[in-house]
Structures are given as structure tokens and as C-alpha cells.
Amino acid sequence: MNTRRNPKETAKRGTRSHSNSHSKPNGKLNHKAKAPAAPKSFTVNEPSELLPFLLVHITGRGRNAIKSILSRGQVAVNGKVVTQHNFQLHPGQTVTIDQEKPVQVAEMIGLTIVHEDDDLIIIQKDAGLLSIATAEENELTAYRQLMEHVRISNPKNRIFVVHRLDRDTSGVMMFAKSERIQQALQTTWKDTVKERSYVALVEGAVKRPEGTVSSWLKETSTLKMYSSPHEGDGLHAITHYKLIQANRHFSLLEVKLETGRKNQIRVHMADIGHPIAGDKKYGAETKTVGRLGLHARVLSFIHPTTGELMTFESPIPKTFLKYTAPAPTN
């Protein structure tokens, strides 16, 4: 991931380093050190979620304090650290609480934090990870993991969704650390975001070196987007594309959005007869890629607090380059 920004301004803004180093205290205490509290273990006798179980067994601590203990990685179930407050417990399991255990940063699954300051978190999301779940879904998401991450330092901390990537789209994504920053970004999105570009692996050989697709998008009752044949019927969507490389089976395109509609790139690539590789929903026939051929490569924006131009660029997935490599010439 490449980033371009002024390191001095970054330092002023309070950027956090994601390392595992620990500072060592200097000097010696003159008073006798208090003996560390021994870990406590409890056996689960009936089904329960983890947080209610801990509220019963940890006396003198409120809900937020216990959530903080969870976030710090100081609770284990059958020897495995658990940070989810709604983790389901079953009879016979052993819950161990070790408040003297060094704080553990929860391992991120399917995402990497590439930048964090007092206002924003920028991540690179892998294909297959949901940005945020619906009310009916209860699975691991980028939002849920980042919420646990910010609550390590303070259980009252929260994060806020600014925009989304489809589950099967990889790449650069932004979250806000306050509702004020979220609203500032969303209300000025068109002016704040200077570049938002993708790379798309599409089926077939795209002949035109570049082009623009403009249509009015609507959604069916089965939640599938499509371009309406009638002007003004739906949400206006504009997509620009440029050919990077191609062979007779696949093409690699740089895609820039002038608007940000649901499934916009996927619909527009299907409209020009070159659906995104692996995108069965919108007419793709290939399965060999093993994922959706869409990657959010560049996100460039004006920082809502400092006014600094920040640009985050993610490399093109090697799979995309492999499948679009031109045929060797004799």
C-alpha cells in the first residue's frame, strides 16, 4: 500500500503506529510492589453469552469496564482468547480471566490497517469480507473488527461507516472515528474525494482504449441493479474506464467513478458486454479466477480536519495481472 502525505502533519495529527513494541519503565519504586492478581477460572453451567456471564462472575465492575477487559484480550474460553462480548458459551467450557495479562491487540482477519489518526481509519479489505453486516446477519465484518480495535483504549470509542465495498471487492476503504467526521465526509463527499479508482478484471478483449458509460440505475425486487432504458428513470451513474492490458480472454481496466451507486461498475461493465470476471450475478461465465475481479485501488481525499490531501494506493492484485498478460509473441 503506497501513501503520499506530509509526515510532519501526520505526526501532529496523532497518527498511531500499529507495532507490538512496549516501553520499559525507568528507575525503581521505593515501596513494595503489590502482588499481581491470580487468574480466575469459572466453569460454564448453562448456555449464556460471554458478557452476561462475566457480569455475574466479576464483582465490582460495570458493563463498560468488563467490555474493556474483553477488548484487551484478558478473557479466554477453553484457553483461547475471546474479545466478542456476545460470544456464545456452552456448558462444560472454562472461562479464564487474567487482568494482569499484557494487553493483546486483536488479530485482524481479512483486513489491514494502513493508516489511523484521531479522526480516520484507512484499511485494505480482502475479497470475501463484509464491510458491515445487516441487522439479520451476525458474522465477522470490517466494521465489527475495527470497533473492537478502537475500544481497546477506551470502551466508549466507536467507529462510523463512511462508504462501503461489496463483500467480494477488495481494496482501500475509509472509516470515521466520530459521527461528526462521518457526516462531514458524507455531506461533502463529491468535493472532498479527489480520486476514487478501481481496477477491474473483465471477460473478453475490450477493443476501445478508453470510454465512458452513463445510465440511470434502478433496483429489482431481488436487489439486482440494472440500467433503465429511460432517461431520468433511476439514479444517474457515470463510469470512466481505460484499458491497461488485455489478451483474448480477459482485459484489465482502470475504472474511475464520477458517481458512487450500488454495484455501479458491475452493471456498467456488463452493459458494454464485458462483465466483471467471477460476477455471475451480472452475467459472467468464468469461474477460474476464484473471486470477483474488482479491486479499489486508489482513494484520494482532503482530510476533514487538517485540510491535507491524502492518497492511498493499493497494488493491483497479482491474479489480475496474470489473467490479462498479453500472449507471448514468437
PDB file of C-alpha atoms in Angstrom, residues 133 137-141:
ATOM      1  CA  ALA A 133     -23.472  -6.691   8.344  1.00  0.00           C
ATOM      2  CA  GLU A 137     -26.533 -11.073   9.850  1.00  0.00           C
ATOM      3  CA  ASN A 138     -24.101 -11.984  12.608  1.00  0.00           C
ATOM      4  CA  GLU A 139     -20.720 -12.621  11.068  1.00  0.00           C
ATOM      5  CA  LEU A 140     -17.242 -11.173  11.098  1.00  0.00           C
ATOM      6  CA  THR A 141     -17.087  -7.792   9.338  1.00  0.00           C
TER       7      THR A 141
END
